[in-house]
PDB file of C-alpha atoms and ligand atoms in Angstrom:
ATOM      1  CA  UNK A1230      85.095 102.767 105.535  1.00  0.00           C
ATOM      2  CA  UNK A1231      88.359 103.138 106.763  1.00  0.00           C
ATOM      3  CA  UNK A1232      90.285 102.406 103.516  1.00  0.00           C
ATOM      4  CA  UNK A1233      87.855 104.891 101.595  1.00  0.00           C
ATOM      5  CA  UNK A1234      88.296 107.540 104.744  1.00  0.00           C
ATOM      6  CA  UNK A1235      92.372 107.120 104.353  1.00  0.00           C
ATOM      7  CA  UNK A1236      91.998 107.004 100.121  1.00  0.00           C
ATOM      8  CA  UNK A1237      89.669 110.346 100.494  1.00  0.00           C
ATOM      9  CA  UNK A1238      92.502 111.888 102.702  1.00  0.00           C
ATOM     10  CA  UNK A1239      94.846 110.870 100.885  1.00  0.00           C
ATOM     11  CA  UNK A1240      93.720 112.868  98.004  1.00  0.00           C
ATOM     12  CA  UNK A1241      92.923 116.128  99.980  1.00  0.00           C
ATOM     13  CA  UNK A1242      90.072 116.002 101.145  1.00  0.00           C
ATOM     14  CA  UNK A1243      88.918 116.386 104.997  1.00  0.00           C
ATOM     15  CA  UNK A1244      86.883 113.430 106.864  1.00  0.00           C
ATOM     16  CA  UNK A1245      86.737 114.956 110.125  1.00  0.00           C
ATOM     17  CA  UNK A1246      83.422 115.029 110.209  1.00  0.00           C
ATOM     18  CA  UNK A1247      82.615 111.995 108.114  1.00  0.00           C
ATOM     19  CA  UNK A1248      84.584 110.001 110.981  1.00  0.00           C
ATOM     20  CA  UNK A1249      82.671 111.803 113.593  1.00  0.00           C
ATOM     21  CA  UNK A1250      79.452 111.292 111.947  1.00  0.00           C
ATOM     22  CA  UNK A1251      77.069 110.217 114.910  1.00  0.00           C
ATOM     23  CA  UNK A1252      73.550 110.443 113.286  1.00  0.00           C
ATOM     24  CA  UNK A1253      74.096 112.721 110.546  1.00  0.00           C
ATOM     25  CA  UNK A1254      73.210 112.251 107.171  1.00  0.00           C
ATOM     26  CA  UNK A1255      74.936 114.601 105.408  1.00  0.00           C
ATOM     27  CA  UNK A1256      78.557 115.859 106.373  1.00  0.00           C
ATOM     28  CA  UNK A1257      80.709 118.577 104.936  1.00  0.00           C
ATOM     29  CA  UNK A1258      84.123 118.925 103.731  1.00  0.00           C
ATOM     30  CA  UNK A1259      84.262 122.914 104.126  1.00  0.00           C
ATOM     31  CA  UNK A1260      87.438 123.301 102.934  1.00  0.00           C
ATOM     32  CA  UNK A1261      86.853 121.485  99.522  1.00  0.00           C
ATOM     33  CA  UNK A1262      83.076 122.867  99.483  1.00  0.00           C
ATOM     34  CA  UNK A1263      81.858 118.465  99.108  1.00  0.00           C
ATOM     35  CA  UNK A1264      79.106 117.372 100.433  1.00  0.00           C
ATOM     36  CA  UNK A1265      78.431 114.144 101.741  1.00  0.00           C
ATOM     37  CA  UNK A1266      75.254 112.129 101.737  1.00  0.00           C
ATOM     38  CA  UNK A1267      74.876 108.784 103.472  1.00  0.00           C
ATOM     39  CA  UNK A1268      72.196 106.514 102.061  1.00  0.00           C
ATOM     40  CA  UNK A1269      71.641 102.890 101.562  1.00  0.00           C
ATOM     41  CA  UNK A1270      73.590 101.477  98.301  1.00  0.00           C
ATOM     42  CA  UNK A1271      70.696 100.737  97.177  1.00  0.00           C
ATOM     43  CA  UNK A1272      69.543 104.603  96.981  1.00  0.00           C
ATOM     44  CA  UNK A1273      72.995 105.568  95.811  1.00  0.00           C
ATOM     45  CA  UNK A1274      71.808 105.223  92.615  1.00  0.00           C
ATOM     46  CA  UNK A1275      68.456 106.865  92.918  1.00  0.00           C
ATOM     47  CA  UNK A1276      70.514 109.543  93.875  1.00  0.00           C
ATOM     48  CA  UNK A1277      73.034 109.991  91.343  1.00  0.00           C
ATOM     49  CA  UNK A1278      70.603 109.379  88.437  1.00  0.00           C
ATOM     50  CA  UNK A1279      68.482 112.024  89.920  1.00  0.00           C
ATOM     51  CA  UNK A1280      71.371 114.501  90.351  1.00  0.00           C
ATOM     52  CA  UNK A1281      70.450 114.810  93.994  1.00  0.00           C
ATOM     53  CA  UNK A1282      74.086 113.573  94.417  1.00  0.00           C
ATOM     54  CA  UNK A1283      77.053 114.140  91.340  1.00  0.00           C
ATOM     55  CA  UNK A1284      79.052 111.552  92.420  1.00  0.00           C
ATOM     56  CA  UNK A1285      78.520 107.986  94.258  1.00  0.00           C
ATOM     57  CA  UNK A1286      80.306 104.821  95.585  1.00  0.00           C
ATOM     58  CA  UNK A1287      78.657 101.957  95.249  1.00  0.00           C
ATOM     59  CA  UNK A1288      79.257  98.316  94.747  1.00  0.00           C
ATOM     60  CA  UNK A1289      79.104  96.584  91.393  1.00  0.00           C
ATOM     61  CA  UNK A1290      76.778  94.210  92.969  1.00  0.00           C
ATOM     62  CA  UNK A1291      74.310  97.246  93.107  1.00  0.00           C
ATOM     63  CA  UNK A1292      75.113  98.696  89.650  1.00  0.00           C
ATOM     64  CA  UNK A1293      74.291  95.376  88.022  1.00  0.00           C
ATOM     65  CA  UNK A1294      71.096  94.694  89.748  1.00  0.00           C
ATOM     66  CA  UNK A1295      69.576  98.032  89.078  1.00  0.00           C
ATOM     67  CA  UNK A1296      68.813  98.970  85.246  1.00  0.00           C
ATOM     68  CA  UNK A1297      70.105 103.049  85.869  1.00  0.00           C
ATOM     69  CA  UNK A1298      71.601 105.586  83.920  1.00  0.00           C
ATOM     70  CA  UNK A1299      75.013 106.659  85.419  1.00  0.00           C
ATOM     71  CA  UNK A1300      78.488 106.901  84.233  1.00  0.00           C
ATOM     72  CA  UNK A1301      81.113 104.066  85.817  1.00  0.00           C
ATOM     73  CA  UNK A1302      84.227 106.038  86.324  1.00  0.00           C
ATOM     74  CA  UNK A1303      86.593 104.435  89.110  1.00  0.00           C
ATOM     75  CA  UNK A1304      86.848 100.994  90.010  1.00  0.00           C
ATOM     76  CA  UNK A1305      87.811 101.248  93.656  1.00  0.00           C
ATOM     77  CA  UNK A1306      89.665  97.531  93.965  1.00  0.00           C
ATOM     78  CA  UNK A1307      87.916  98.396  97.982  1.00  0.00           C
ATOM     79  CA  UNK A1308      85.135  95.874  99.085  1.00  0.00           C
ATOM     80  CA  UNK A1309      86.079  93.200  97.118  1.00  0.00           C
ATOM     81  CA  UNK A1310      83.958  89.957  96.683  1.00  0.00           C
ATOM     82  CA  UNK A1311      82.292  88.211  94.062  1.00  0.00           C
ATOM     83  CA  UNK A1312      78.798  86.762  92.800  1.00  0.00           C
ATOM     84  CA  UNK A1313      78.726  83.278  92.654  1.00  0.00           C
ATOM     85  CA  UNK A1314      76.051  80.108  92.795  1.00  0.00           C
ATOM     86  CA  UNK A1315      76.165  78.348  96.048  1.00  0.00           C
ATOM     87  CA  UNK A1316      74.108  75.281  97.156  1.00  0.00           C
ATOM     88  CA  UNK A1317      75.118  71.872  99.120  1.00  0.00           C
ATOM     89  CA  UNK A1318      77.644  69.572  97.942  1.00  0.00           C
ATOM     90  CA  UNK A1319      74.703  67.453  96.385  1.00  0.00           C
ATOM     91  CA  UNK A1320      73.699  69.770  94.297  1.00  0.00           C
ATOM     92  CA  UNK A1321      76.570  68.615  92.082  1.00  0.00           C
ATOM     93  CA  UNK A1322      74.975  65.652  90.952  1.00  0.00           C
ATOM     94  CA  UNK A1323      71.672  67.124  90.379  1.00  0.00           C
ATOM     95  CA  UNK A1324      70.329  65.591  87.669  1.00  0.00           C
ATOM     96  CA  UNK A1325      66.814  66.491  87.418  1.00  0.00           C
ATOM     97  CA  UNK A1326      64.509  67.528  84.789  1.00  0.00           C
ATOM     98  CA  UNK A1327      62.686  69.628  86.185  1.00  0.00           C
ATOM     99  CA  UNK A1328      63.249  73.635  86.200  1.00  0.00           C
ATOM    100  CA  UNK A1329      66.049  74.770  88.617  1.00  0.00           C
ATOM    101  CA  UNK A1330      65.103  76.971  91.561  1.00  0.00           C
ATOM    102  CA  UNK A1331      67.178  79.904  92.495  1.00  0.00           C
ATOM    103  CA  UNK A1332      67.088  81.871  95.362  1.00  0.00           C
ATOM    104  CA  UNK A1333      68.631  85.320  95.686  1.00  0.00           C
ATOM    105  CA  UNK A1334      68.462  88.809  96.898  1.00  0.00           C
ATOM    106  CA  UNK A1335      69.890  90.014  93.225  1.00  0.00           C
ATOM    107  CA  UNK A1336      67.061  88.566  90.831  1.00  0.00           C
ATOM    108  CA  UNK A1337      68.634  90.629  87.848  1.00  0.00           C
ATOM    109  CA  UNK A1338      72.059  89.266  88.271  1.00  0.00           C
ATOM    110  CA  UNK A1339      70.759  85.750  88.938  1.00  0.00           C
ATOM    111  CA  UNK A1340      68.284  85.880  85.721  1.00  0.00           C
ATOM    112  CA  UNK A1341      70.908  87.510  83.539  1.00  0.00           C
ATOM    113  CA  UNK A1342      73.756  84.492  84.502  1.00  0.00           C
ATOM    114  CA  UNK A1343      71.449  81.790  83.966  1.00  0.00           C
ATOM    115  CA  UNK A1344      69.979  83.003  80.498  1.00  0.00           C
ATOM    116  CA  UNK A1345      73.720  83.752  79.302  1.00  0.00           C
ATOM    117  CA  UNK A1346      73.864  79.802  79.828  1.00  0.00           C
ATOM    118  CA  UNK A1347      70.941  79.237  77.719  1.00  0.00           C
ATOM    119  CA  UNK A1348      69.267  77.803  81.088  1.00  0.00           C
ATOM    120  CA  UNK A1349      65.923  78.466  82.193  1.00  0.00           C
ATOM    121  CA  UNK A1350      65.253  78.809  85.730  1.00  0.00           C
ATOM    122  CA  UNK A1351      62.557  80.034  88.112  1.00  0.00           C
ATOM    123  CA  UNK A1352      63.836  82.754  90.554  1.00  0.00           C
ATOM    124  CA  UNK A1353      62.640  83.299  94.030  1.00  0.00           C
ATOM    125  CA  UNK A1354      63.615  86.848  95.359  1.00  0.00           C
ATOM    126  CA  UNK A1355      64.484  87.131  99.016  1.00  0.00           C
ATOM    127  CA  UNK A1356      65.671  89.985 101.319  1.00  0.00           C
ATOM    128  CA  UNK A1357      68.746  88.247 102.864  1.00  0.00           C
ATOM    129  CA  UNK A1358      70.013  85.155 104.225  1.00  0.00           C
ATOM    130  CA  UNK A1359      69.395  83.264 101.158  1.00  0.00           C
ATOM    131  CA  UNK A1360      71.801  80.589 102.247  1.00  0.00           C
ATOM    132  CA  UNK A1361      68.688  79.195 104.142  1.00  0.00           C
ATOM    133  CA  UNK A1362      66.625  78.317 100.810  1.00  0.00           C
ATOM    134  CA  UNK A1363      68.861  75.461  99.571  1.00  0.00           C
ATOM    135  CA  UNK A1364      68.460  73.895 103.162  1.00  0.00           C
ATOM    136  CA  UNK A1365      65.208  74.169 103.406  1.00  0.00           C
ATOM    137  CA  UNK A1366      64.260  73.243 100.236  1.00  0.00           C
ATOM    138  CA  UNK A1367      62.952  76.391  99.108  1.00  0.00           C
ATOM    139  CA  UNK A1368      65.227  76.778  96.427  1.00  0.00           C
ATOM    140  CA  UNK A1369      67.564  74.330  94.454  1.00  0.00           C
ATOM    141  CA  UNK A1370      70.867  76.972  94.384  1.00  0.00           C
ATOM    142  CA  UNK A1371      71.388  80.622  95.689  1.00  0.00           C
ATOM    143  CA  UNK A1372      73.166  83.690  93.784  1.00  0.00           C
ATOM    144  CA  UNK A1373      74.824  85.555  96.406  1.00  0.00           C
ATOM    145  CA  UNK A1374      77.815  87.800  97.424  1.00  0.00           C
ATOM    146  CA  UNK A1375      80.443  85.911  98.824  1.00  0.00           C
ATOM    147  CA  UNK A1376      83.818  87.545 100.448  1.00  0.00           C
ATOM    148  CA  UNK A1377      85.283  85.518 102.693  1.00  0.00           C
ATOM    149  CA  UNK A1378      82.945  82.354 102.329  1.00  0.00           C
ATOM    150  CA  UNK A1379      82.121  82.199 105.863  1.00  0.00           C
ATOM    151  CA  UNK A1380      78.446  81.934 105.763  1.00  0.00           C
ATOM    152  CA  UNK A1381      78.388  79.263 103.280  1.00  0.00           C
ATOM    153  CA  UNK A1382      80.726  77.547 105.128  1.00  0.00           C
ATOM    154  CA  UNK A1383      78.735  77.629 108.410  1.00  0.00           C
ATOM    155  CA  UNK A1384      75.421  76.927 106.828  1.00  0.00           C
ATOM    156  CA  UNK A1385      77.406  73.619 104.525  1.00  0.00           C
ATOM    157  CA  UNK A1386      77.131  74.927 101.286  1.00  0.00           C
ATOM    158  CA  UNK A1387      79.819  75.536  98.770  1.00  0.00           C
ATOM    159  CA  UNK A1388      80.435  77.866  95.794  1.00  0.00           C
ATOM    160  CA  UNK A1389      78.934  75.769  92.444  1.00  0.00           C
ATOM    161  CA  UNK A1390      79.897  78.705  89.970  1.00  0.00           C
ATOM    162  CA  UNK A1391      81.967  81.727  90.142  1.00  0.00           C
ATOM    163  CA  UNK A1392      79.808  84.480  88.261  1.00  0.00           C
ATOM    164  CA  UNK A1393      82.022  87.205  88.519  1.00  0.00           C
ATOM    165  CA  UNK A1394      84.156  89.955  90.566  1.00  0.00           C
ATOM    166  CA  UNK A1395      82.684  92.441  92.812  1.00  0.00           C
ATOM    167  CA  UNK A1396      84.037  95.562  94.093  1.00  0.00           C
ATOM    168  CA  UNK A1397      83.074  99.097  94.859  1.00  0.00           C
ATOM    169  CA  UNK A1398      82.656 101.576  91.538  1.00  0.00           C
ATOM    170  CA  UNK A1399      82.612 105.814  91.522  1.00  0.00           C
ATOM    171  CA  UNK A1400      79.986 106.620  89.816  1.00  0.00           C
ATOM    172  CA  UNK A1401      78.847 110.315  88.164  1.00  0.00           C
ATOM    173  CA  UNK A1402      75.660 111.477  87.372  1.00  0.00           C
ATOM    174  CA  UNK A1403      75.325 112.063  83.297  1.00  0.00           C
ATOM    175  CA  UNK A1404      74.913 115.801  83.143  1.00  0.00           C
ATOM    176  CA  UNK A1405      77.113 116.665  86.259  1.00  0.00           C
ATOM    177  CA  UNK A1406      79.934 115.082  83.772  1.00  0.00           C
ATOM    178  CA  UNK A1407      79.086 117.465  80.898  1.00  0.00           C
ATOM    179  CA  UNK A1408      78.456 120.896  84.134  1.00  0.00           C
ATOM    180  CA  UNK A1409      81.138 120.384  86.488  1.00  0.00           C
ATOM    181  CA  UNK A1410      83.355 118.596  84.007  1.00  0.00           C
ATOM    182  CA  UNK A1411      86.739 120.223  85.123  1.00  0.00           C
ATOM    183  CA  UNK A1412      86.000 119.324  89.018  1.00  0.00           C
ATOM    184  CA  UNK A1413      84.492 116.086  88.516  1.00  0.00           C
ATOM    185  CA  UNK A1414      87.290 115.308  86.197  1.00  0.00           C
ATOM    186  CA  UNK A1415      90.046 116.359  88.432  1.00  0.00           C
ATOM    187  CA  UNK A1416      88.991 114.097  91.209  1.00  0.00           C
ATOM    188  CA  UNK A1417      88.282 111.366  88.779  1.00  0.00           C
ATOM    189  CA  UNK A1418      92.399 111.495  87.869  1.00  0.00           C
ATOM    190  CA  UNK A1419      93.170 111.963  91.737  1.00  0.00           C
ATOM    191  CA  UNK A1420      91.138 108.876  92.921  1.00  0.00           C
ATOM    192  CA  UNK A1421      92.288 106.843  89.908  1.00  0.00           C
ATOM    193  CA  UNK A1422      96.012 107.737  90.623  1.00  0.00           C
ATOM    194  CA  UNK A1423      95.532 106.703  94.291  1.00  0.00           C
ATOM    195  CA  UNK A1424      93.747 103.194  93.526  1.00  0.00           C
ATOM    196  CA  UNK A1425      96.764 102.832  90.801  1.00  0.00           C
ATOM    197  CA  UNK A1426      99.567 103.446  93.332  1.00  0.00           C
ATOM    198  CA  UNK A1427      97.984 101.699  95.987  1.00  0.00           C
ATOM    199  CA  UNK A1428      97.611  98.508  94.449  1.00  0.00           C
ATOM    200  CA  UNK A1429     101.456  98.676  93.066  1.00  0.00           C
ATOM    201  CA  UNK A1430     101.840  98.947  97.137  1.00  0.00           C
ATOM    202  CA  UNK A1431      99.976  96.114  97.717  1.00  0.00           C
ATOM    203  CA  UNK A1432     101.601  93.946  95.648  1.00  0.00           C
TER     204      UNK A1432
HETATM  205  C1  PRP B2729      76.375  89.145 102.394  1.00  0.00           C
HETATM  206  C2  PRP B2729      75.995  87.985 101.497  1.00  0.00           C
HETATM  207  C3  PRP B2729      76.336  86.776 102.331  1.00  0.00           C
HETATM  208  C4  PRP B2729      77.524  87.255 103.135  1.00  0.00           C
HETATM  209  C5  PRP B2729      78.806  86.746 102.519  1.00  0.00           C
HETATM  210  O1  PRP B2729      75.325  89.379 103.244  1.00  0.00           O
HETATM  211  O2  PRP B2729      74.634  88.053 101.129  1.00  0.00           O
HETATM  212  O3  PRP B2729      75.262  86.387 103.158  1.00  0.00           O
HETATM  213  O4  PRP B2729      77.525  88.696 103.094  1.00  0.00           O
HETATM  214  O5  PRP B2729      79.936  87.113 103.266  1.00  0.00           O
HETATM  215  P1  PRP B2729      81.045  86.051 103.668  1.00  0.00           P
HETATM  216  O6  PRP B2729      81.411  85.262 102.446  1.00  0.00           O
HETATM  217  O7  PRP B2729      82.188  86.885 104.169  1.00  0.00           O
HETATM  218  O8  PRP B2729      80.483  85.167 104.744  1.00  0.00           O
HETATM  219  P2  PRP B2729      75.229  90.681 104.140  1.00  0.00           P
HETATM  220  O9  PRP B2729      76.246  90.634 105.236  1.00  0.00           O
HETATM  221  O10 PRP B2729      75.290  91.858 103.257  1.00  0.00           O
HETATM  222  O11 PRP B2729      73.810  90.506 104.854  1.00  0.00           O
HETATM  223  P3  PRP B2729      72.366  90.245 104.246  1.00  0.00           P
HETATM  224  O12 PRP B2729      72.279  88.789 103.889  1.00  0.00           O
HETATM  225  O13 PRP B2729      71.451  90.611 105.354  1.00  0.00           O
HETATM  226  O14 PRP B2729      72.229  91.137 103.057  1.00  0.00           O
END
């Protein structure tokens, strides 16, 4: 939050009550006449596809689990992890015919991955800490997020495939692009210009 909060000031508009947000759901930038709405990522793009909401941030995690219409305008370089398959060290040697089960809270992604390596696998959905299934023998592997590798550390696994990078996207509703094309387009340049000069800072 903070990097967003100092990358939305940065660019003009006012957090003030975004920072001070207590329960509130939805927050106003006055000045600016923006609206924010806080929701689950998951409902970020229920939103946006709806036009309940022009604009969202969301992780690319979410955007490739959920089959949505939306426009991908901004890739934040903020929240960055990556989707990988994890399991225990001896699921290196595995060498067994039978099908491979994966457990994983992104059954999309997971499904997706496998059948891009022409492998067919049965997928068990869960609703979080996934890195229980290999230990328990629920599942063979896990698809997961991982971002600093902690929790696979701590529960023994380790990281058997990268599957990609992860980080958080602006998205835009379709028609809001074609309506408010001058506003939502002028932002689009400001945020892209900040993530630009920001990462030339970083490096
Ligand atoms: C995510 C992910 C891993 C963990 C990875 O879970 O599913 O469990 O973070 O982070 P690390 O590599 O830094 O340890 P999240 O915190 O979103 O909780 P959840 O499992 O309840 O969804």
């Amino acid at each position: 939050y903070t990097t967003l909060f100092r990358s939305f000031e940065e660019i003009g508009v006012d957090c003030t009550q975004l920072k001070n947000k207590g329960r509130k759901l939805i927050l106003k930038d006055e000045k600016n006449n923006i609206e924010f709405i806080l929701v689950k990522s998951t409902d970020v793009l229920t939103y946006v596809e709806h036009g309940a909401a022009d604009i969202g941030i969301v992780g690319k995690d979410t955007l490739m689990e959920q089959n949505k219409e939306f426009y991908e305008v901004v890739d934040l370089k903020v929240g960055k992890c990556m989707f990988a398959v994890a399991s225990l060290p001896s699921f290196k040697n595995y060498d067994g015919y039978n099908r491979k089960k994966i457990a994983t809270k992104y059954p999309t992604v997971a499904k997706a991955y496998f059948k891009k390596n022409n492998e067919d696998v049965e997928i068990i959905k869960l609703d979080g800490s996934v890195e229980i299934a290999p230990i328990l023998e629920l599942s063979d592997a896990i698809v997961d997020l991982v971002e600093t590798g902690d929790t696979l550390k701590e529960n023994g696994l380790i990281i058997i495939e990268k599957i990609c990078d992860i980080s958080a996207r602006m998205i835009v509703n379709r028609a809001s692009m074609k309506m408010k094309k001058e506003g939502i387009n002028n932002l689009i340049v400001k945020v892209q210009k900040y993530v630009d000069k920001n990462e030339v800072r970083v490096k």
